[in-house]
């Protein structure tokens, strides 16, 4: 299996190079040259597999010989041993044919762990084989940072630098990052906004001399390997609920379009899916697109589901590539127009193809709070605000009540305790492994919003680790 860029001007790469490269050099995103495909019989044969064994079956066709099967098995075993249940993504039936899949049983309580926990041991394996060291630099508005830190901590061939906006992440999110004591973990509390953090990271990657010298690597959701890890739980859910005999629908609280694109990939691989419902908060660029065929940027509005406070859903480019029948010059042209004008439109036939399987719904903060309160009153269970948006649209936009519907629960309620308490009157407690989070010592490195200052900090810390440019000890 080889990987091509959605914009057609970057070299074709193997799986391990795609892992380390992240963004393609032409500004595009890597996608598989063709979709692996499972027959109905093959999917049926997965029904009794454990999550780890299923992960091996689903991921293996993407590896293309870059990693030996036995090594891949050990990597998957390591990846999913830090979840608080062997099921990794347990499903509960709320009412007849209405399901919730909990994706927050990993170390940092959000679904990002499912991909990041896989990335950690995978990086280790690939870097050790090549005798290389990388510096991961990433910006976070909260959840990605802690998931990446947990996945990469204490790994010899990696230094990880996470930029977050000083004073603008929740206490739980900050503590999940700033209390980690590991020699290769470095957090940066940037005196700026999340956009400043992202701009700084982009500027670091665009400084090619710095990028090459430090061997910078990216773990944001444009990294193809994160999508691969997320495809697994769509098969897992469908097998529990209906597949391969019948189809299934999914409702996905969406920001960067990474999670739901993994579902679409599962569908392309043979999984019978009737409908994907994209749930958004007031930042509804995707919903407006599904309604009108016009993608148009507006200002970001802060909400109680901050991990979806996004205007540019980077992974949508991968879907566009498929909608345009893999015409990379069309994708490149469209995305260029989008950058210049802040909008693009697709033809009626492309919109019709999109709508065949995608729907979108938006929920205001008030509606989301009401759903959390109502769900708590009915079931005694608390939902985090992102999950509540997903469940809400799974009900309002469901096309066919005889097709099972799986709503994805993307975060544990304790990750957003203030919002959950305001909605339900109940303060969600942290699970046992994090119960002492507020007693741990914090190390906060406040850095001015200044590129040279950030670059200096990274050079300093990575150098102190004394491994740059050479082999790991
Ligand atoms: C990241 C995140 C999302 C959005 O996922 P995308 O893959 O960016 O669409 C939704 N909910 C939570 C809790 C998240 O952390």
GROMACS .gro file of C-alpha atoms and ligand atoms in nm:
model
  488
    1UNK     CA    1   0.000   0.000   0.000
    2UNK     CA    2   0.132   0.340  -0.103
    3UNK     CA    3  -0.003   0.687  -0.023
    4UNK     CA    4  -0.071   0.981  -0.253
    5UNK     CA    5  -0.136   1.347  -0.180
    6UNK     CA    6  -0.483   1.492  -0.234
    7UNK     CA    7  -0.315   1.771  -0.433
    8UNK     CA    8  -0.112   1.539  -0.654
    9UNK     CA    9   0.222   1.719  -0.639
   10UNK     CA   10   0.397   1.541  -0.353
   11UNK     CA   11   0.594   1.217  -0.371
   12UNK     CA   12   0.411   0.886  -0.323
   13UNK     CA   13   0.510   0.745   0.014
   14UNK     CA   14   0.503   0.420   0.210
   15UNK     CA   15   0.316   0.386   0.540
   16UNK     CA   16   0.612   0.461   0.769
   17UNK     CA   17   0.705   0.775   0.575
   18UNK     CA   18   0.346   0.895   0.587
   19UNK     CA   19   0.353   0.846   0.964
   20UNK     CA   20   0.660   1.069   1.002
   21UNK     CA   21   0.572   1.326   0.734
   22UNK     CA   22   0.223   1.432   0.840
   23UNK     CA   23   0.137   1.709   0.595
   24UNK     CA   24   0.236   1.645   0.230
   25UNK     CA   25   0.494   1.885   0.085
   26UNK     CA   26   0.240   2.022  -0.164
   27UNK     CA   27   0.013   2.128   0.122
   28UNK     CA   28  -0.220   1.830   0.063
   29UNK     CA   29  -0.309   1.534   0.283
   30UNK     CA   30  -0.199   1.177   0.229
   31UNK     CA   31  -0.461   0.915   0.141
   32UNK     CA   32  -0.423   0.550   0.037
   33UNK     CA   33  -0.367   0.491  -0.334
   34UNK     CA   34  -0.673   0.265  -0.327
   35UNK     CA   35  -0.911   0.152  -0.052
   36UNK     CA   36  -0.855  -0.194   0.094
   37UNK     CA   37  -1.179  -0.391   0.072
   38UNK     CA   38  -1.338  -0.661   0.287
   39UNK     CA   39  -1.607  -0.891   0.154
   40UNK     CA   40  -1.926  -0.949   0.353
   41UNK     CA   41  -1.788  -1.292   0.447
   42UNK     CA   42  -1.464  -1.142   0.575
   43UNK     CA   43  -1.649  -0.883   0.781
   44UNK     CA   44  -1.872  -1.157   0.924
   45UNK     CA   45  -1.560  -1.353   1.025
   46UNK     CA   46  -1.447  -1.058   1.243
   47UNK     CA   47  -1.759  -1.076   1.461
   48UNK     CA   48  -1.611  -1.260   1.756
   49UNK     CA   49  -1.269  -1.089   1.760
   50UNK     CA   50  -1.140  -0.889   2.056
   51UNK     CA   51  -1.084  -0.517   1.994
   52UNK     CA   52  -0.709  -0.575   1.956
   53UNK     CA   53  -0.754  -0.862   1.711
   54UNK     CA   54  -1.004  -0.662   1.509
   55UNK     CA   55  -0.761  -0.369   1.506
   56UNK     CA   56  -0.496  -0.595   1.355
   57UNK     CA   57  -0.731  -0.711   1.077
   58UNK     CA   58  -0.844  -0.359   0.990
   59UNK     CA   59  -0.505  -0.185   1.014
   60UNK     CA   60  -0.289  -0.453   0.849
   61UNK     CA   61  -0.395  -0.384   0.487
   62UNK     CA   62  -0.282  -0.022   0.529
   63UNK     CA   63   0.071  -0.115   0.634
   64UNK     CA   64   0.181  -0.243   0.294
   65UNK     CA   65   0.472  -0.445   0.429
   66UNK     CA   66   0.630  -0.149   0.611
   67UNK     CA   67   0.595  -0.330   0.946
   68UNK     CA   68   0.606  -0.706   1.006
   69UNK     CA   69   0.278  -0.862   1.122
   70UNK     CA   70   0.428  -0.978   1.452
   71UNK     CA   71   0.556  -0.626   1.525
   72UNK     CA   72   0.220  -0.474   1.436
   73UNK     CA   73   0.053  -0.713   1.680
   74UNK     CA   74   0.287  -0.603   1.962
   75UNK     CA   75   0.228  -0.236   1.876
   76UNK     CA   76  -0.149  -0.282   1.889
   77UNK     CA   77  -0.118  -0.477   2.212
   78UNK     CA   78   0.085  -0.193   2.368
   79UNK     CA   79  -0.153   0.070   2.229
   80UNK     CA   80  -0.471  -0.072   2.383
   81UNK     CA   81  -0.336  -0.189   2.718
   82UNK     CA   82  -0.386   0.150   2.886
   83UNK     CA   83  -0.763   0.161   2.849
   84UNK     CA   84  -0.979   0.091   3.150
   85UNK     CA   85  -1.173  -0.178   2.963
   86UNK     CA   86  -1.061  -0.457   2.725
   87UNK     CA   87  -1.349  -0.357   2.502
   88UNK     CA   88  -1.168  -0.023   2.442
   89UNK     CA   89  -1.488   0.124   2.290
   90UNK     CA   90  -1.784  -0.024   2.481
   91UNK     CA   91  -2.137   0.010   2.341
   92UNK     CA   92  -2.461   0.056   2.533
   93UNK     CA   93  -2.812   0.036   2.392
   94UNK     CA   94  -3.015   0.334   2.515
   95UNK     CA   95  -3.343   0.228   2.362
   96UNK     CA   96  -3.445   0.000   2.079
   97UNK     CA   97  -3.184   0.046   1.806
   98UNK     CA   98  -3.028   0.356   1.964
   99UNK     CA   99  -2.671   0.306   2.083
  100UNK     CA  100  -2.390   0.503   2.240
  101UNK     CA  101  -2.028   0.404   2.179
  102UNK     CA  102  -1.795   0.533   2.452
  103UNK     CA  103  -1.460   0.637   2.308
  104UNK     CA  104  -1.326   0.796   2.626
  105UNK     CA  105  -1.183   0.501   2.818
  106UNK     CA  106  -0.820   0.590   2.745
  107UNK     CA  107  -0.570   0.770   2.970
  108UNK     CA  108  -0.682   1.129   2.896
  109UNK     CA  109  -1.060   1.072   2.875
  110UNK     CA  110  -1.122   1.179   2.514
  111UNK     CA  111  -1.146   0.980   2.190
  112UNK     CA  112  -0.811   1.122   2.075
  113UNK     CA  113  -0.646   0.854   2.291
  114UNK     CA  114  -0.761   0.578   2.056
  115UNK     CA  115  -0.541   0.712   1.777
  116UNK     CA  116  -0.262   0.866   1.988
  117UNK     CA  117  -0.205   0.554   2.198
  118UNK     CA  118  -0.146   0.370   1.870
  119UNK     CA  119   0.086   0.643   1.738
  120UNK     CA  120   0.317   0.630   2.042
  121UNK     CA  121   0.446   0.270   2.013
  122UNK     CA  122   0.431   0.297   1.634
  123UNK     CA  123   0.667   0.598   1.636
  124UNK     CA  124   0.893   0.407   1.875
  125UNK     CA  125   0.912   0.109   1.644
  126UNK     CA  126   0.973   0.305   1.324
  127UNK     CA  127   1.225   0.544   1.480
  128UNK     CA  128   1.421   0.264   1.645
  129UNK     CA  129   1.438   0.075   1.316
  130UNK     CA  130   1.572   0.388   1.142
  131UNK     CA  131   1.784   0.505   1.431
  132UNK     CA  132   1.618   0.846   1.417
  133UNK     CA  133   1.500   1.104   1.668
  134UNK     CA  134   1.208   1.340   1.613
  135UNK     CA  135   1.072   1.655   1.772
  136UNK     CA  136   0.697   1.655   1.776
  137UNK     CA  137   0.557   2.007   1.788
  138UNK     CA  138   0.182   2.058   1.816
  139UNK     CA  139  -0.068   2.324   1.908
  140UNK     CA  140  -0.370   2.229   2.117
  141UNK     CA  141  -0.690   2.388   2.234
  142UNK     CA  142  -0.707   2.113   2.495
  143UNK     CA  143  -0.765   1.748   2.412
  144UNK     CA  144  -0.501   1.672   2.150
  145UNK     CA  145  -0.217   1.799   2.370
  146UNK     CA  146  -0.278   1.574   2.666
  147UNK     CA  147  -0.347   1.270   2.446
  148UNK     CA  148  -0.022   1.326   2.255
  149UNK     CA  149   0.176   1.378   2.576
  150UNK     CA  150   0.043   1.057   2.735
  151UNK     CA  151   0.123   0.865   2.416
  152UNK     CA  152   0.479   0.997   2.373
  153UNK     CA  153   0.605   1.043   2.730
  154UNK     CA  154   0.925   0.864   2.825
  155UNK     CA  155   1.000   0.756   2.469
  156UNK     CA  156   1.372   0.785   2.392
  157UNK     CA  157   1.348   0.881   2.027
  158UNK     CA  158   1.096   1.159   2.075
  159UNK     CA  159   1.091   1.505   2.228
  160UNK     CA  160   0.739   1.643   2.239
  161UNK     CA  161   0.652   2.014   2.260
  162UNK     CA  162   0.290   2.114   2.311
  163UNK     CA  163   0.179   2.477   2.273
  164UNK     CA  164  -0.144   2.577   2.443
  165UNK     CA  165  -0.294   2.924   2.494
  166UNK     CA  166  -0.199   3.049   2.843
  167UNK     CA  167  -0.509   3.094   3.060
  168UNK     CA  168  -0.745   2.971   2.788
  169UNK     CA  169  -0.771   2.597   2.846
  170UNK     CA  170  -0.979   2.435   3.120
  171UNK     CA  171  -0.818   2.349   3.456
  172UNK     CA  172  -0.853   1.978   3.386
  173UNK     CA  173  -0.701   2.013   3.040
  174UNK     CA  174  -0.407   2.225   3.166
  175UNK     CA  175  -0.336   1.993   3.456
  176UNK     CA  176  -0.344   1.688   3.228
  177UNK     CA  177  -0.057   1.847   3.036
  178UNK     CA  178   0.139   2.047   3.292
  179UNK     CA  179   0.158   1.781   3.565
  180UNK     CA  180   0.328   1.518   3.349
  181UNK     CA  181   0.683   1.462   3.470
  182UNK     CA  182   0.891   1.310   3.190
  183UNK     CA  183   1.226   1.422   3.048
  184UNK     CA  184   1.099   1.435   2.688
  185UNK     CA  185   0.773   1.623   2.755
  186UNK     CA  186   0.776   2.003   2.725
  187UNK     CA  187   0.467   2.219   2.750
  188UNK     CA  188   0.455   2.579   2.636
  189UNK     CA  189   0.192   2.814   2.778
  190UNK     CA  190   0.195   3.068   2.497
  191UNK     CA  191   0.086   3.421   2.584
  192UNK     CA  192  -0.170   3.429   2.303
  193UNK     CA  193  -0.475   3.255   2.161
  194UNK     CA  194  -0.512   2.908   2.013
  195UNK     CA  195  -0.477   3.066   1.669
  196UNK     CA  196  -0.143   3.215   1.780
  197UNK     CA  197  -0.033   2.866   1.888
  198UNK     CA  198  -0.130   2.723   1.550
  199UNK     CA  199   0.038   3.007   1.361
  200UNK     CA  200   0.356   2.954   1.563
  201UNK     CA  201   0.360   2.582   1.486
  202UNK     CA  202   0.302   2.652   1.117
  203UNK     CA  203   0.584   2.906   1.116
  204UNK     CA  204   0.818   2.653   1.279
  205UNK     CA  205   0.735   2.396   1.011
  206UNK     CA  206   0.778   2.657   0.736
  207UNK     CA  207   1.127   2.739   0.864
  208UNK     CA  208   1.273   2.455   0.659
  209UNK     CA  209   1.624   2.480   0.803
  210UNK     CA  210   1.485   2.456   1.157
  211UNK     CA  211   1.239   2.185   1.053
  212UNK     CA  212   1.515   1.967   0.904
  213UNK     CA  213   1.770   2.032   1.179
  214UNK     CA  214   1.524   1.941   1.456
  215UNK     CA  215   1.349   1.669   1.253
  216UNK     CA  216   1.007   1.814   1.329
  217UNK     CA  217   0.708   1.584   1.311
  218UNK     CA  218   0.332   1.642   1.336
  219UNK     CA  219   0.062   1.454   1.525
  220UNK     CA  220  -0.243   1.666   1.447
  221UNK     CA  221  -0.540   1.503   1.284
  222UNK     CA  222  -0.408   1.554   0.933
  223UNK     CA  223  -0.167   1.267   1.010
  224UNK     CA  224  -0.311   0.978   0.810
  225UNK     CA  225  -0.222   0.718   1.072
  226UNK     CA  226  -0.461   0.875   1.321
  227UNK     CA  227  -0.744   0.812   1.075
  228UNK     CA  228  -0.638   0.449   1.032
  229UNK     CA  229  -0.661   0.383   1.406
  230UNK     CA  230  -1.009   0.538   1.415
  231UNK     CA  231  -1.147   0.321   1.134
  232UNK     CA  232  -1.131   0.022   1.368
  233UNK     CA  233  -1.410   0.128   1.603
  234UNK     CA  234  -1.657   0.181   1.319
  235UNK     CA  235  -1.618  -0.188   1.230
  236UNK     CA  236  -1.632  -0.274   1.601
  237UNK     CA  237  -1.961  -0.091   1.650
  238UNK     CA  238  -2.124  -0.221   1.333
  239UNK     CA  239  -2.033  -0.580   1.424
  240UNK     CA  240  -2.190  -0.540   1.768
  241UNK     CA  241  -2.505  -0.382   1.632
  242UNK     CA  242  -2.594  -0.514   1.286
  243UNK     CA  243  -2.314  -0.590   1.039
  244UNK     CA  244  -2.265  -0.747   0.803
  245UNK     CA  245  -2.628  -0.855   0.764
  246UNK     CA  246  -2.772  -0.504   0.799
  247UNK     CA  247  -2.652  -0.149   0.778
  248UNK     CA  248  -2.586   0.095   1.055
  249UNK     CA  249  -2.584   0.473   1.092
  250UNK     CA  250  -2.347   0.691   1.293
  251UNK     CA  251  -2.378   1.033   1.457
  252UNK     CA  252  -2.043   1.204   1.512
  253UNK     CA  253  -1.971   1.529   1.700
  254UNK     CA  254  -1.736   1.692   1.455
  255UNK     CA  255  -1.464   1.957   1.441
  256UNK     CA  256  -1.178   1.876   1.208
  257UNK     CA  257  -1.372   1.600   1.025
  258UNK     CA  258  -1.109   1.339   1.126
  259UNK     CA  259  -1.337   1.112   1.325
  260UNK     CA  260  -1.624   1.101   1.078
  261UNK     CA  261  -1.386   1.064   0.784
  262UNK     CA  262  -1.256   0.745   0.948
  263UNK     CA  263  -1.617   0.622   0.940
  264UNK     CA  264  -1.643   0.709   0.573
  265UNK     CA  265  -1.319   0.514   0.514
  266UNK     CA  266  -1.472   0.209   0.690
  267UNK     CA  267  -1.768   0.242   0.455
  268UNK     CA  268  -1.537   0.251   0.151
  269UNK     CA  269  -1.372  -0.064   0.284
  270UNK     CA  270  -1.701  -0.250   0.264
  271UNK     CA  271  -1.888  -0.167   0.585
  272UNK     CA  272  -2.260  -0.122   0.515
  273UNK     CA  273  -2.344   0.229   0.643
  274UNK     CA  274  -2.668   0.409   0.569
  275UNK     CA  275  -2.600   0.753   0.711
  276UNK     CA  276  -2.332   0.964   0.879
  277UNK     CA  277  -2.473   1.256   1.077
  278UNK     CA  278  -2.224   1.531   1.150
  279UNK     CA  279  -2.305   1.720   1.471
  280UNK     CA  280  -2.174   2.071   1.529
  281UNK     CA  281  -2.220   2.353   1.777
  282UNK     CA  282  -2.269   2.714   1.663
  283UNK     CA  283  -1.954   2.673   1.453
  284UNK     CA  284  -2.157   2.511   1.180
  285UNK     CA  285  -1.954   2.553   0.860
  286UNK     CA  286  -2.001   2.184   0.773
  287UNK     CA  287  -2.376   2.189   0.830
  288UNK     CA  288  -2.410   2.496   0.612
  289UNK     CA  289  -2.208   2.314   0.345
  290UNK     CA  290  -2.435   2.009   0.354
  291UNK     CA  291  -2.734   2.242   0.321
  292UNK     CA  292  -2.605   2.465   0.043
  293UNK     CA  293  -2.295   2.317  -0.123
  294UNK     CA  294  -2.106   2.630  -0.016
  295UNK     CA  295  -1.816   2.610   0.228
  296UNK     CA  296  -1.778   2.954   0.381
  297UNK     CA  297  -1.564   3.058   0.678
  298UNK     CA  298  -1.716   3.267   0.954
  299UNK     CA  299  -1.562   3.384   1.282
  300UNK     CA  300  -1.512   3.117   1.549
  301UNK     CA  301  -1.762   3.141   1.836
  302UNK     CA  302  -1.661   3.001   2.176
  303UNK     CA  303  -1.903   2.731   2.300
  304UNK     CA  304  -1.935   2.475   2.579
  305UNK     CA  305  -1.803   2.211   2.335
  306UNK     CA  306  -1.466   2.378   2.267
  307UNK     CA  307  -1.305   2.086   2.080
  308UNK     CA  308  -1.550   2.160   1.799
  309UNK     CA  309  -1.489   2.537   1.792
  310UNK     CA  310  -1.335   2.513   1.449
  311UNK     CA  311  -1.403   2.683   1.117
  312UNK     CA  312  -1.167   2.500   0.885
  313UNK     CA  313  -1.219   2.124   0.899
  314UNK     CA  314  -0.884   2.015   0.756
  315UNK     CA  315  -0.981   1.654   0.694
  316UNK     CA  316  -1.270   1.757   0.469
  317UNK     CA  317  -1.007   1.779   0.195
  318UNK     CA  318  -0.986   1.400   0.201
  319UNK     CA  319  -1.359   1.368   0.134
  320UNK     CA  320  -1.341   1.632  -0.139
  321UNK     CA  321  -1.073   1.421  -0.310
  322UNK     CA  322  -1.317   1.129  -0.318
  323UNK     CA  323  -1.614   1.343  -0.426
  324UNK     CA  324  -1.408   1.472  -0.718
  325UNK     CA  325  -1.323   1.114  -0.815
  326UNK     CA  326  -0.965   1.163  -0.700
  327UNK     CA  327  -0.899   1.454  -0.936
  328UNK     CA  328  -0.613   1.615  -0.743
  329UNK     CA  329  -0.591   1.924  -0.963
  330UNK     CA  330  -0.958   2.000  -0.885
  331UNK     CA  331  -0.882   1.962  -0.514
  332UNK     CA  332  -0.577   2.185  -0.537
  333UNK     CA  333  -0.772   2.452  -0.727
  334UNK     CA  334  -1.066   2.441  -0.486
  335UNK     CA  335  -0.852   2.464  -0.175
  336UNK     CA  336  -0.651   2.749  -0.323
  337UNK     CA  337  -0.973   2.942  -0.386
  338UNK     CA  338  -1.085   2.862  -0.032
  339UNK     CA  339  -0.766   3.009   0.112
  340UNK     CA  340  -0.791   3.323  -0.099
  341UNK     CA  341  -1.166   3.392  -0.077
  342UNK     CA  342  -1.265   3.211   0.243
  343UNK     CA  343  -1.519   3.011   0.046
  344UNK     CA  344  -1.581   2.761  -0.232
  345UNK     CA  345  -1.888   2.598  -0.385
  346UNK     CA  346  -1.945   2.255  -0.536
  347UNK     CA  347  -2.181   2.162  -0.822
  348UNK     CA  348  -2.527   2.021  -0.759
  349UNK     CA  349  -2.422   1.667  -0.853
  350UNK     CA  350  -2.132   1.673  -0.606
  351UNK     CA  351  -2.362   1.804  -0.334
  352UNK     CA  352  -2.614   1.530  -0.414
  353UNK     CA  353  -2.341   1.266  -0.382
  354UNK     CA  354  -2.238   1.412  -0.047
  355UNK     CA  355  -2.594   1.413   0.080
  356UNK     CA  356  -2.650   1.054  -0.016
  357UNK     CA  357  -2.469   0.949   0.296
  358UNK     CA  358  -2.393   1.267   0.500
  359UNK     CA  359  -2.631   1.484   0.695
  360UNK     CA  360  -2.547   1.762   0.937
  361UNK     CA  361  -2.718   1.923   1.232
  362UNK     CA  362  -2.620   2.209   1.465
  363UNK     CA  363  -2.708   2.257   1.831
  364UNK     CA  364  -2.684   2.571   2.041
  365UNK     CA  365  -2.531   2.563   2.389
  366UNK     CA  366  -2.877   2.598   2.542
  367UNK     CA  367  -3.010   2.300   2.349
  368UNK     CA  368  -2.701   2.102   2.446
  369UNK     CA  369  -2.744   2.184   2.816
  370UNK     CA  370  -3.110   2.087   2.794
  371UNK     CA  371  -3.020   1.750   2.645
  372UNK     CA  372  -2.760   1.684   2.918
  373UNK     CA  373  -3.019   1.766   3.186
  374UNK     CA  374  -3.289   1.558   3.021
  375UNK     CA  375  -3.060   1.259   2.966
  376UNK     CA  376  -2.947   1.273   3.328
  377UNK     CA  377  -3.304   1.286   3.454
  378UNK     CA  378  -3.400   0.989   3.237
  379UNK     CA  379  -3.096   0.763   3.274
  380UNK     CA  380  -2.887   0.890   3.566
  381UNK     CA  381  -2.590   0.919   3.326
  382UNK     CA  382  -2.394   1.238   3.256
  383UNK     CA  383  -2.291   1.329   2.903
  384UNK     CA  384  -2.009   1.562   2.807
  385UNK     CA  385  -2.122   1.853   2.585
  386UNK     CA  386  -1.962   1.713   2.265
  387UNK     CA  387  -2.132   1.379   2.313
  388UNK     CA  388  -2.461   1.556   2.383
  389UNK     CA  389  -2.441   1.735   2.047
  390UNK     CA  390  -2.386   1.401   1.874
  391UNK     CA  391  -2.676   1.233   2.052
  392UNK     CA  392  -2.902   1.529   1.979
  393UNK     CA  393  -2.841   1.517   1.602
  394UNK     CA  394  -2.867   1.138   1.600
  395UNK     CA  395  -3.229   1.190   1.701
  396UNK     CA  396  -3.317   1.500   1.499
  397UNK     CA  397  -3.160   1.387   1.170
  398UNK     CA  398  -3.213   1.011   1.174
  399UNK     CA  399  -3.357   0.902   0.839
  400UNK     CA  400  -3.464   0.550   0.916
  401UNK     CA  401  -3.569   0.430   1.260
  402UNK     CA  402  -3.528   0.066   1.161
  403UNK     CA  403  -3.154   0.110   1.098
  404UNK     CA  404  -2.952   0.099   1.422
  405UNK     CA  405  -2.801   0.436   1.513
  406UNK     CA  406  -2.470   0.465   1.698
  407UNK     CA  407  -2.389   0.802   1.859
  408UNK     CA  408  -2.020   0.848   1.937
  409UNK     CA  409  -1.935   0.964   2.290
  410UNK     CA  410  -1.609   1.151   2.237
  411UNK     CA  411  -1.523   1.268   2.589
  412UNK     CA  412  -1.581   1.170   2.951
  413UNK     CA  413  -1.807   1.423   3.130
  414UNK     CA  414  -1.531   1.489   3.387
  415UNK     CA  415  -1.324   1.647   3.112
  416UNK     CA  416  -1.570   1.938   3.094
  417UNK     CA  417  -1.700   1.947   3.452
  418UNK     CA  418  -1.815   2.311   3.467
  419UNK     CA  419  -2.037   2.282   3.162
  420UNK     CA  420  -2.178   1.950   3.275
  421UNK     CA  421  -2.252   2.083   3.623
  422UNK     CA  422  -2.416   2.397   3.484
  423UNK     CA  423  -2.645   2.178   3.274
  424UNK     CA  424  -2.728   1.899   3.518
  425UNK     CA  425  -2.652   2.033   3.864
  426UNK     CA  426  -2.410   1.744   3.917
  427UNK     CA  427  -2.031   1.784   3.921
  428UNK     CA  428  -1.881   1.482   3.740
  429UNK     CA  429  -1.596   1.326   3.936
  430UNK     CA  430  -1.269   1.219   3.778
  431UNK     CA  431  -1.210   0.845   3.735
  432UNK     CA  432  -0.980   0.672   3.985
  433UNK     CA  433  -0.657   0.692   3.783
  434UNK     CA  434  -0.690   1.071   3.775
  435UNK     CA  435  -0.850   1.132   4.112
  436UNK     CA  436  -0.539   1.315   4.242
  437UNK     CA  437  -0.507   1.541   3.935
  438UNK     CA  438  -0.568   1.855   4.140
  439UNK     CA  439  -0.305   1.758   4.399
  440UNK     CA  440  -0.022   1.703   4.151
  441UNK     CA  441   0.251   1.965   4.104
  442UNK     CA  442   0.224   2.173   3.790
  443UNK     CA  443   0.511   2.298   3.578
  444UNK     CA  444   0.395   2.587   3.362
  445UNK     CA  445   0.639   2.735   3.111
  446UNK     CA  446   0.497   3.072   3.013
  447UNK     CA  447   0.652   3.191   2.685
  448UNK     CA  448   0.579   3.518   2.505
  449UNK     CA  449   0.390   3.504   2.176
  450UNK     CA  450   0.712   3.542   1.984
  451UNK     CA  451   0.849   3.296   1.729
  452UNK     CA  452   1.214   3.341   1.828
  453UNK     CA  453   1.132   3.280   2.193
  454UNK     CA  454   0.950   2.956   2.114
  455UNK     CA  455   1.224   2.841   1.877
  456UNK     CA  456   1.484   2.914   2.144
  457UNK     CA  457   1.292   2.717   2.406
  458UNK     CA  458   1.264   2.417   2.175
  459UNK     CA  459   1.632   2.425   2.080
  460UNK     CA  460   1.729   2.453   2.442
  461UNK     CA  461   1.517   2.171   2.575
  462UNK     CA  462   1.576   1.933   2.288
  463UNK     CA  463   1.949   1.998   2.304
  464UNK     CA  464   1.957   1.940   2.674
  465UNK     CA  465   1.813   1.601   2.601
  466UNK     CA  466   2.135   1.566   2.397
  467UNK     CA  467   1.994   1.341   2.132
  468UNK     CA  468   1.932   1.571   1.838
  469UNK     CA  469   2.077   1.452   1.512
  470UNK     CA  470   2.210   1.134   1.662
  471UNK     CA  471   2.098   0.794   1.769
  472UNK     CA  472   1.885   0.739   2.075
  473UNK     CA  473   2.082   0.620   2.377
  474LIG     C1  474  -1.138   1.644   1.886
  474LIG     C2  475  -1.273   1.627   1.942
  474LIG     C3  476  -1.388   1.628   1.862
  474LIG     C4  477  -1.383   1.657   1.713
  474LIG     O1  478  -1.325   1.549   1.640
  474LIG     P1  479  -1.275   1.572   1.490
  474LIG     O2  480  -1.203   1.446   1.454
  474LIG     O3  481  -1.181   1.690   1.495
  474LIG     O4  482  -1.394   1.598   1.406
  474LIG     C5  483  -1.511   1.603   1.921
  474LIG     N1  484  -1.521   1.582   2.054
  474LIG     C6  485  -1.414   1.581   2.135
  474LIG     C7  486  -1.433   1.559   2.281
  474LIG     C8  487  -1.285   1.603   2.083
  474LIG     O5  488  -1.178   1.603   2.164
   0.00000   0.00000   0.00000
